XYZ file of C-alpha atoms in Angstrom:
652
model
C 90.749 116.093 111.923
C 94.457 115.500 112.038
C 95.570 117.392 115.092
C 99.013 118.663 113.957
C 101.404 118.322 115.676
C 93.002 99.002 125.939
C 92.690 96.392 123.297
C 89.285 94.795 122.898
C 88.652 91.083 123.000
C 87.595 89.846 119.564
C 84.107 88.381 119.395
C 83.896 84.622 119.478
C 83.244 82.944 116.144
C 80.417 80.488 115.897
C 81.513 77.224 114.337
C 79.950 76.773 110.880
C 77.281 74.144 110.413
C 76.973 72.653 106.968
C 73.184 72.350 107.012
C 72.710 75.958 108.111
C 75.273 77.120 105.580
C 73.483 75.152 102.845
C 70.216 76.895 103.600
C 71.833 80.327 103.782
C 73.766 79.979 100.536
C 70.914 78.473 98.571
C 68.583 81.137 99.962
C 71.016 83.892 99.059
C 71.565 82.468 95.600
C 67.852 82.188 94.969
C 66.644 85.424 96.458
C 69.400 87.931 95.860
C 69.129 88.000 92.126
C 72.512 86.914 90.834
C 70.979 84.589 88.314
C 68.674 82.925 90.892
C 71.247 80.168 91.117
C 70.716 76.728 92.632
C 72.984 73.787 93.198
C 72.398 70.601 91.255
C 72.001 68.607 94.454
C 72.093 69.362 98.161
C 74.910 66.832 98.493
C 77.147 68.731 96.044
C 76.344 71.987 97.772
C 77.156 70.444 101.129
C 80.607 69.337 99.935
C 81.413 72.694 98.313
C 80.359 74.674 101.360
C 82.391 72.556 103.735
C 85.452 73.139 101.567
C 84.872 76.855 101.457
C 84.408 77.090 105.188
C 87.624 75.177 105.709
C 89.616 77.525 103.482
C 87.940 80.858 104.013
C 85.688 81.127 107.009
C 88.438 80.915 109.579
C 90.131 83.893 107.929
C 86.945 85.909 108.107
C 86.866 86.155 104.318
C 83.201 86.909 104.065
C 82.980 89.146 107.155
C 79.393 88.209 107.904
C 78.409 89.383 104.434
C 76.270 86.892 102.555
C 77.216 88.643 99.359
C 80.898 88.394 100.112
C 80.578 84.678 100.838
C 78.478 84.128 97.745
C 81.182 85.867 95.710
C 83.704 83.285 96.954
C 81.280 80.504 96.203
C 80.428 81.514 92.656
C 84.098 81.810 91.758
C 84.588 78.110 92.474
C 81.549 76.366 91.043
C 79.474 76.222 87.909
C 75.856 76.820 88.747
C 72.723 75.833 86.971
C 70.489 78.878 86.691
C 66.811 78.498 87.412
C 64.123 81.175 87.565
C 62.640 80.917 91.038
C 60.807 83.216 93.378
C 62.146 83.072 96.898
C 61.937 86.599 98.182
C 60.537 85.407 101.479
C 63.645 83.322 102.045
C 65.826 86.292 101.092
C 64.072 88.442 103.675
C 64.781 85.804 106.278
C 68.422 85.603 105.319
C 68.876 89.364 105.497
C 67.074 89.474 108.834
C 69.589 86.941 110.106
C 72.436 88.942 108.574
C 71.325 92.198 110.204
C 70.759 90.681 113.645
C 74.325 91.432 114.715
C 73.906 95.039 113.655
C 70.514 95.296 115.373
C 72.133 94.177 118.614
C 75.055 96.550 118.201
C 72.830 99.539 117.454
C 70.624 98.772 120.447
C 73.637 98.592 122.759
C 75.758 101.363 121.255
C 73.075 104.046 120.794
C 72.729 105.002 124.483
C 76.489 104.664 124.992
C 77.223 106.983 122.070
C 74.720 109.562 123.232
C 76.071 109.482 126.774
C 79.626 109.681 125.450
C 78.745 112.694 123.352
C 77.057 114.572 126.193
C 79.907 113.713 128.561
C 82.174 115.814 126.339
C 80.116 119.008 126.473
C 80.335 121.947 128.843
C 80.911 122.298 132.533
C 78.394 119.565 133.336
C 79.983 116.926 131.108
C 81.585 114.108 133.055
C 84.684 114.157 130.819
C 84.853 117.888 130.025
C 85.929 119.500 133.283
C 87.084 123.048 132.689
C 84.972 123.594 129.599
C 82.619 126.543 129.493
C 78.898 125.894 129.062
C 78.045 124.809 125.524
C 81.665 124.059 124.605
C 82.315 120.731 122.870
C 85.681 119.169 123.615
C 87.044 117.040 120.786
C 88.199 114.397 123.262
C 89.269 114.257 126.916
C 92.698 112.969 125.816
C 95.500 115.317 126.868
C 98.489 113.298 125.657
C 99.139 111.161 122.590
C 97.332 113.188 121.289
C 96.161 116.305 123.126
C 92.620 116.952 121.885
C 91.365 118.865 124.919
C 90.337 121.809 122.761
C 87.201 122.839 120.919
C 87.071 122.870 117.129
C 84.404 124.944 115.394
C 83.805 122.174 112.849
C 83.500 119.312 115.343
C 81.275 121.329 117.650
C 78.937 122.307 114.825
C 78.569 118.736 113.563
C 77.958 117.476 117.087
C 75.382 120.144 117.842
C 73.639 119.646 114.514
C 72.986 116.061 115.621
C 71.816 117.266 119.049
C 69.496 119.876 117.546
C 68.055 117.277 115.172
C 67.351 114.932 118.093
C 65.609 117.715 119.967
C 63.504 118.809 117.001
C 62.424 115.228 116.322
C 61.108 115.071 119.885
C 63.535 112.370 120.974
C 64.893 114.239 123.999
C 63.237 117.371 125.347
C 65.992 117.859 127.940
C 68.429 119.050 125.265
C 66.985 122.567 124.913
C 69.150 124.164 127.613
C 72.215 122.492 126.143
C 71.429 123.950 122.718
C 70.986 127.434 124.154
C 74.359 127.049 125.880
C 75.902 126.336 122.478
C 74.362 129.487 121.015
C 75.793 131.505 123.893
C 79.246 129.959 123.592
C 79.448 130.593 119.858
C 78.289 134.183 120.301
C 81.288 134.728 122.573
C 83.713 132.707 120.469
C 83.058 134.702 117.305
C 84.356 137.828 119.028
C 87.616 136.295 120.287
C 90.610 137.731 118.436
C 92.957 134.980 117.318
C 95.860 134.313 114.939
C 93.460 134.282 111.967
C 92.255 137.783 112.831
C 89.365 139.547 114.513
C 85.691 138.961 113.877
C 85.926 141.419 110.962
C 89.369 140.506 109.608
C 89.193 136.740 109.116
C 89.049 135.472 112.691
C 85.939 133.402 111.971
C 88.187 131.033 110.028
C 90.141 130.116 113.159
C 89.598 126.366 113.613
C 90.531 125.703 117.225
C 90.139 127.361 120.636
C 90.835 126.561 124.254
C 87.885 125.095 126.128
C 87.864 128.244 128.266
C 86.837 130.153 125.091
C 90.260 131.777 124.863
C 92.353 131.877 121.697
C 94.763 129.089 120.819
C 97.882 130.871 119.570
C 100.351 128.107 118.713
C 101.106 127.171 115.131
C 98.300 125.394 113.279
C 96.754 124.790 109.864
C 94.748 127.979 109.623
C 92.406 129.287 108.404
C 89.803 126.550 107.970
C 86.718 127.831 106.200
C 84.197 125.044 106.801
C 83.536 125.950 110.448
C 81.416 129.085 109.899
C 79.276 127.272 107.328
C 78.682 124.253 109.566
C 77.934 126.430 112.586
C 75.398 128.472 110.638
C 73.713 125.288 109.384
C 73.314 124.029 112.959
C 71.910 127.364 114.130
C 69.613 127.732 111.107
C 68.150 124.311 111.875
C 67.371 125.506 115.394
C 66.097 128.858 114.098
C 63.640 127.209 111.725
C 62.218 125.170 114.593
C 61.881 128.289 116.756
C 60.056 130.090 113.953
C 57.673 127.149 113.662
C 56.997 127.626 117.388
C 56.158 131.315 116.742
C 59.393 132.488 118.328
C 60.869 134.625 115.558
C 61.852 137.317 118.044
C 64.367 135.018 119.720
C 65.776 134.098 116.314
C 66.237 137.723 115.287
C 67.756 138.781 118.596
C 69.950 135.796 119.514
C 70.646 133.587 116.511
C 70.585 135.869 113.498
C 73.586 138.014 114.539
C 75.753 134.886 114.804
C 74.416 133.394 111.573
C 74.881 136.615 109.611
C 78.501 137.013 110.674
C 79.243 133.450 109.613
C 77.476 133.662 106.266
C 78.967 137.026 105.404
C 82.334 135.362 106.000
C 81.349 132.414 103.782
C 80.089 134.703 101.021
C 83.325 136.699 101.093
C 85.833 133.881 101.597
C 84.487 130.790 99.820
C 86.871 131.277 96.905
C 89.940 131.674 99.122
C 92.105 128.700 99.994
C 92.084 127.269 103.483
C 93.040 124.061 105.220
C 90.837 121.023 104.708
C 88.842 119.237 107.383
C 91.874 117.056 108.221
C 93.911 120.240 108.765
C 96.710 119.157 106.445
C 96.279 120.655 102.964
C 95.714 124.303 102.105
C 93.698 124.324 98.899
C 90.164 124.272 97.648
C 88.383 121.378 99.401
C 85.173 119.675 98.281
C 83.787 119.213 101.788
C 84.277 122.896 102.504
C 82.672 123.993 99.235
C 79.680 121.679 99.691
C 78.858 122.777 103.235
C 79.367 126.418 102.266
C 76.869 126.045 99.442
C 74.275 124.479 101.712
C 74.741 127.124 104.397
C 74.280 130.005 101.973
C 71.116 128.476 100.480
C 69.392 127.894 103.794
C 70.659 131.234 105.053
C 68.834 132.961 102.195
C 65.615 131.131 103.069
C 65.918 132.062 106.742
C 66.645 135.700 105.906
C 63.465 135.874 103.844
C 61.436 134.351 106.676
C 62.512 136.959 109.205
C 62.581 139.968 106.916
C 66.363 140.331 106.674
C 66.209 140.691 102.905
C 69.282 142.877 102.519
C 71.535 139.817 102.337
C 69.423 137.762 99.941
C 70.807 138.936 96.609
C 74.450 138.747 97.632
C 74.212 135.360 99.318
C 72.188 133.924 96.434
C 74.781 135.066 93.923
C 77.598 133.512 95.898
C 75.636 130.282 96.454
C 75.262 130.007 92.681
C 78.987 130.615 92.273
C 79.889 127.952 94.836
C 77.571 125.405 93.202
C 79.162 126.093 89.845
C 82.630 125.709 91.336
C 81.660 122.420 93.008
C 81.262 120.781 89.606
C 84.971 121.313 88.879
C 86.021 118.769 91.526
C 84.657 115.823 89.514
C 87.228 113.429 88.025
C 85.377 111.865 85.069
C 88.235 109.564 84.114
C 88.369 107.728 87.434
C 84.818 108.416 88.576
C 85.296 110.185 91.885
C 84.883 113.616 93.414
C 88.328 115.044 94.116
C 88.690 115.986 97.767
C 91.394 118.668 97.494
C 92.741 120.506 94.476
C 96.299 120.577 95.863
C 98.392 118.417 98.166
C 99.971 115.856 95.876
C 97.651 113.000 96.859
C 95.198 110.983 94.778
C 92.247 113.066 95.960
C 90.343 109.936 97.043
C 89.237 110.756 100.568
C 86.418 110.399 103.118
C 86.066 114.157 102.649
C 83.569 113.626 99.828
C 81.399 110.992 101.515
C 81.192 113.272 104.552
C 80.172 116.103 102.236
C 77.394 113.956 100.786
C 75.795 113.009 104.108
C 76.130 116.484 105.587
C 74.416 118.046 102.575
C 71.777 115.312 102.241
C 68.375 116.674 101.282
C 65.678 113.968 101.138
C 63.594 116.096 98.765
C 66.379 116.568 96.216
C 66.204 113.041 94.833
C 69.439 111.742 93.360
C 70.712 115.117 92.204
C 74.350 114.914 91.127
C 75.017 118.658 91.114
C 74.617 118.788 94.900
C 76.190 115.317 95.292
C 73.167 113.708 96.915
C 73.942 110.283 98.444
C 72.069 108.308 95.773
C 73.396 110.323 92.828
C 75.464 108.457 90.287
C 78.526 110.564 91.067
C 78.235 110.065 94.825
C 77.821 106.290 94.483
C 80.702 105.982 92.035
C 82.891 108.117 94.277
C 81.962 106.017 97.307
C 82.996 102.796 95.588
C 86.338 104.266 94.520
C 86.907 105.475 98.082
C 86.067 102.129 99.717
C 88.124 100.152 97.203
C 91.196 102.245 98.022
C 91.393 100.563 101.458
C 90.868 96.930 100.491
C 94.503 95.947 100.206
C 96.276 98.324 102.593
C 94.862 97.285 105.988
C 95.689 93.933 107.496
C 92.220 93.653 109.047
C 90.707 93.840 105.549
C 92.705 90.871 104.296
C 90.641 88.099 102.743
C 87.413 90.060 102.430
C 85.622 89.592 99.117
C 86.097 92.246 96.450
C 82.519 93.430 96.924
C 82.431 93.139 100.712
C 82.455 95.837 103.367
C 85.849 96.844 104.726
C 87.220 99.210 107.338
C 87.983 102.621 105.869
C 90.137 105.555 106.909
C 90.602 109.144 105.853
C 92.626 108.467 102.691
C 94.947 105.687 101.611
C 98.127 107.797 101.805
C 97.499 108.691 105.466
C 100.507 108.465 107.803
C 98.973 109.977 110.950
C 99.500 107.306 113.631
C 100.688 105.143 110.717
C 97.393 105.584 108.858
C 94.442 103.590 110.206
C 90.710 103.029 109.908
C 88.540 105.565 111.704
C 85.174 104.816 113.263
C 83.599 107.928 111.773
C 84.825 107.254 108.224
C 83.529 103.686 108.275
C 80.194 104.875 109.666
C 79.937 107.484 106.912
C 79.930 104.789 104.215
C 76.983 103.091 105.880
C 75.173 106.385 106.366
C 75.487 107.395 102.726
C 74.027 104.053 101.669
C 71.169 104.319 104.174
C 70.406 107.824 102.877
C 70.335 106.505 99.318
C 67.885 103.778 100.321
C 65.597 106.389 101.888
C 65.350 108.311 98.626
C 64.891 105.260 96.413
C 62.045 104.116 98.623
C 60.403 107.546 98.523
C 60.599 107.872 94.750
C 59.705 104.256 94.052
C 62.612 103.568 91.718
C 66.354 103.718 91.290
C 68.400 104.661 88.251
C 71.650 103.090 87.097
C 73.792 105.227 84.797
C 77.093 104.600 83.078
C 78.684 106.563 85.923
C 77.196 104.425 88.707
C 77.238 101.114 86.837
C 80.363 99.810 88.575
C 78.796 100.484 91.970
C 75.652 98.491 91.173
C 77.583 95.653 89.520
C 78.916 94.799 92.964
C 75.462 93.442 93.742
C 74.086 92.370 90.359
C 77.006 91.730 88.001
C 74.751 91.501 84.946
C 72.927 94.777 85.535
C 72.734 97.387 82.785
C 72.022 101.093 82.817
C 68.363 101.991 83.200
C 65.629 102.884 85.661
C 64.226 100.081 87.802
C 60.807 100.527 89.378
C 60.138 99.324 92.897
C 57.838 96.673 91.439
C 60.733 95.009 89.617
C 62.730 92.084 90.947
C 65.957 93.921 90.120
C 64.979 96.821 92.360
C 64.058 94.440 95.173
C 67.338 92.593 94.809
C 69.414 95.758 94.765
C 67.865 97.486 97.757
C 68.124 94.302 99.826
C 71.750 93.866 98.817
C 72.680 97.489 99.458
C 70.914 97.476 102.817
C 72.943 94.407 103.796
C 76.091 96.059 102.467
C 75.474 99.164 104.579
C 74.894 96.993 107.634
C 78.187 95.250 106.977
C 80.077 98.528 107.388
C 78.380 99.042 110.743
C 79.303 95.452 111.597
C 82.958 96.241 110.864
C 82.895 99.003 113.462
C 80.973 96.745 115.827
C 83.710 94.141 115.567
C 86.337 96.665 116.644
C 84.321 98.477 119.301
C 85.512 97.605 122.832
C 83.140 95.804 125.168
C 82.361 99.041 127.010
C 81.165 100.670 123.770
C 83.691 103.510 123.880
C 84.721 104.963 120.527
C 88.204 106.335 120.021
C 89.308 108.181 116.905
C 90.900 105.206 115.129
C 91.580 101.490 115.368
C 94.807 99.901 114.224
C 95.100 98.700 110.666
C 96.487 95.280 111.620
C 94.730 94.288 114.866
C 91.714 96.588 115.202
C 92.740 97.815 118.658
C 91.438 101.326 119.490
C 94.032 104.028 118.889
C 94.659 107.772 119.184
C 92.233 110.057 121.027
C 89.833 108.311 123.395
C 86.121 109.055 123.530
C 86.201 111.137 120.351
C 83.048 113.240 120.297
C 82.829 113.150 116.509
C 82.996 109.337 116.579
C 79.982 109.223 118.881
C 78.067 111.727 116.734
C 78.818 109.743 113.574
C 77.472 106.575 115.175
C 74.242 108.304 116.154
C 73.622 109.860 112.738
C 74.324 106.555 110.973
C 71.920 104.732 113.290
C 69.264 107.376 112.635
C 69.647 107.002 108.876
C 69.383 103.219 109.260
C 65.928 103.742 110.753
C 64.901 105.704 107.666
C 64.637 108.969 109.598
C 65.485 112.230 107.828
C 65.922 115.783 109.048
C 64.056 117.779 106.436
C 64.990 119.704 103.335
C 67.444 122.585 103.022
C 66.308 123.587 99.536
C 68.568 121.559 97.254
C 65.630 120.444 95.114
C 65.219 123.737 93.333
C 68.819 124.767 92.689
C 70.441 124.642 89.275
C 74.033 125.038 88.188
C 74.387 128.451 86.516
C 74.936 128.382 82.773
C 78.212 129.584 81.330
C 81.557 130.109 82.974
C 81.724 130.005 86.765
C 82.153 133.340 88.493
C 84.517 133.811 91.410
C 84.201 136.120 94.368
C 87.516 137.708 95.081
C 86.038 140.337 97.394
C 87.584 143.750 98.013
C 91.363 144.041 97.728
C 94.007 146.528 98.836
C 97.470 147.168 97.438
C 100.332 145.993 99.637
C 103.911 147.013 98.878
C 106.463 144.681 100.445
C 109.958 146.100 100.967
C 112.727 143.939 102.418
C 116.359 144.913 102.910
C 118.501 141.962 101.848
C 122.070 141.742 100.572
C 122.627 139.112 97.909
C 125.315 137.664 95.671
C 125.221 137.865 91.893
C 122.482 135.598 90.540
C 120.626 135.384 93.854
C 117.063 136.741 94.027
C 114.418 137.431 96.670
C 110.854 136.100 96.473
C 107.673 136.381 98.549
C 105.143 133.704 99.487
C 102.498 133.287 102.182
C 99.289 131.761 103.465
C 96.808 133.278 100.982
C 96.117 132.763 97.292
C 97.556 136.168 96.422
C 100.880 135.037 97.906
C 100.771 131.592 96.287
C 99.879 129.530 99.358
C 103.424 128.931 100.617
C 104.597 127.582 97.266
C 108.321 128.304 96.740
C 107.992 127.268 93.101
C 105.304 129.883 92.447
C 106.596 132.543 94.832
C 106.425 136.181 93.715
C 109.695 137.753 92.551
C 110.737 141.073 94.077
C 112.484 143.836 92.144
C 116.067 144.834 93.003
C 115.707 148.301 91.475
C 116.240 149.899 94.915
C 118.929 147.443 96.053
C 119.624 146.497 98.812
C 115.881 147.032 99.224
C 113.837 144.519 97.242
C 110.208 145.457 96.512
C 106.949 144.218 95.030
C 103.341 145.465 95.101
C 100.566 142.861 95.348
C 96.770 143.034 95.530
C 95.750 141.257 98.741
C 92.312 140.706 100.342
C 91.015 143.588 102.438
C 90.261 143.128 106.151
C 92.264 139.923 106.330
C 95.019 138.481 108.501
C 97.669 136.395 106.764
C 101.209 135.101 107.228
C 104.164 135.404 104.869
C 107.908 134.984 104.476
C 110.636 135.973 102.057
C 112.817 133.345 100.418
C 116.109 133.379 98.532
C 116.681 131.425 95.334
C 120.206 130.752 94.094
C 121.427 128.065 91.690
C 118.237 126.057 92.218
C 118.439 126.148 96.016
C 115.740 127.763 98.175
C 116.518 129.407 101.527
C 113.682 130.499 103.807
C 113.786 133.285 106.354
C 114.049 132.166 109.967
C 110.911 131.548 112.032
C 108.383 132.685 113.047
C 106.205 133.515 110.066
C 105.602 137.208 109.565
C 102.006 138.425 109.998
C 99.959 141.225 108.440
C 96.455 142.546 109.131
C 95.201 144.349 106.030
C 93.009 147.479 106.140
C 89.455 147.627 104.805
C 90.484 149.887 101.924
C 93.356 151.855 100.440
C 96.969 150.687 100.394
C 99.814 150.018 102.822
C 103.537 149.286 102.974
C 105.475 146.557 104.749
C 109.086 147.531 105.518
C 111.336 144.846 107.024
C 114.841 143.417 106.880
C 115.815 139.863 105.966
C 116.305 137.604 108.956
């Protein structure tokens, strides 16, 4: 969520006590499975621990993580390994370890919910001026100005609200949900710089809180919003159907859902800006949420007799799933976030994709990137490790300990910092994985996920470990503690009043950027829910399979556009065309389309472009290796539904 263009008191540290530390470390060594290690004598242990506390504890090296501290310990001593059974002690140690998180969750949960609701509609205490059902990103109006509504943010927020309502946690939310349906029904019809409802306008990412169009420059289109909105509304629709209220679904929800999913089916293979609004390319998060939305849209359509869309949406869902497999980087073991952009591709994008497409009935399926899949776990480790050395607040934390995480390591927005929501997402993915392992009674370690599991049991090998095994018990306890440690990181940098901004600074942990970020509050609530072992039902991932053979694309209907520009040039100088869509090479001057000078001084080229689409473009000059762009603003075109058209302009 890069929007283009008071510091908390740290918690007091309890002075270490050697006797308590001795019990904790011995208990951890015995019960957590790393060789069931014991010290030769309590006296030796006492001396070693005191030394470690003196050198490391004051720097926060183990960050409340017993595993992090044990990692420091084992690097300095030679242990005598003994086979012991002390699982009861381990349970006590982990209970002590999670106490801080228990307290934080108990305090922060009502604050986060209140903060979220305060940012919604005309009744929200921080959202004055917003129409009913409109989610503001943040009440901040300067540094930065987030007093707008984003389709993506609103959908993720309302998905969490709808889930709370369906679970019976808060029956007062029904009117709020209906307000959201009404607001989105209006918003879909608002013409905007991305187009009209029928010419690409559903890809517009951002609107005024009055439900009017935002017309300034921005990273548009963004194609995840329609998919996320349809997922939220389908969740509500399924509940209404279960209450024998199909009529309301057909009359009020289905028209909105169908518009969104028709857009997804037609546009999934077209580039758009990613969820951080910075890179125009294929994006894993976008592809993953599009796939989910199409699948559950097909199921809903069958329930309410709208079968005309089933074949087309199913075909495109298969195509998206096939395409999703191409993001995997087998050499480095992570899911690439964006196919373009010049960055490493290691990004919170993929962890967010995993939790927002979590299906508790799909097991550890790698094709849909379920949280406990080997690819998702490997990718998560690579992502977390990318932040270990770049943030000052992560200094001194053990190599297998929890750390604060941000969007991606190359981030420069506000100097590039940890975000509350990205640190929560790590915990949530791990909690989701634990839910599935418990349900299936086992966990599987593969060569792909081996490095992830070695963080907790260095000697582990690939294989399946039943819940009756000591290895399974050790791993789930360790991973649960690890997940809690990520929550504890956020707890450490949450102000005393519980407010959650967008970021906290990389060197001091002081809150930064937009205040009271709605998405931050929603991410806290969904992570806390996952920690309780609560799930939100299946969306059908269990039964899907990647199509055999070569992936098929969906280019959709095209029309022929002839671009004519009058431009005088010198010998050796040529005119090229580029723009905001794939057909015009996504603003790439290197790959721009050459025009013919056969009708000089008119330069011309004919290109197949998507039908019923709004896009932007410019002409450029190339001469002796130099590139000269036309003056601003970008030119705009709205293409017809069929046929052909000409564009006749002069260089400016």
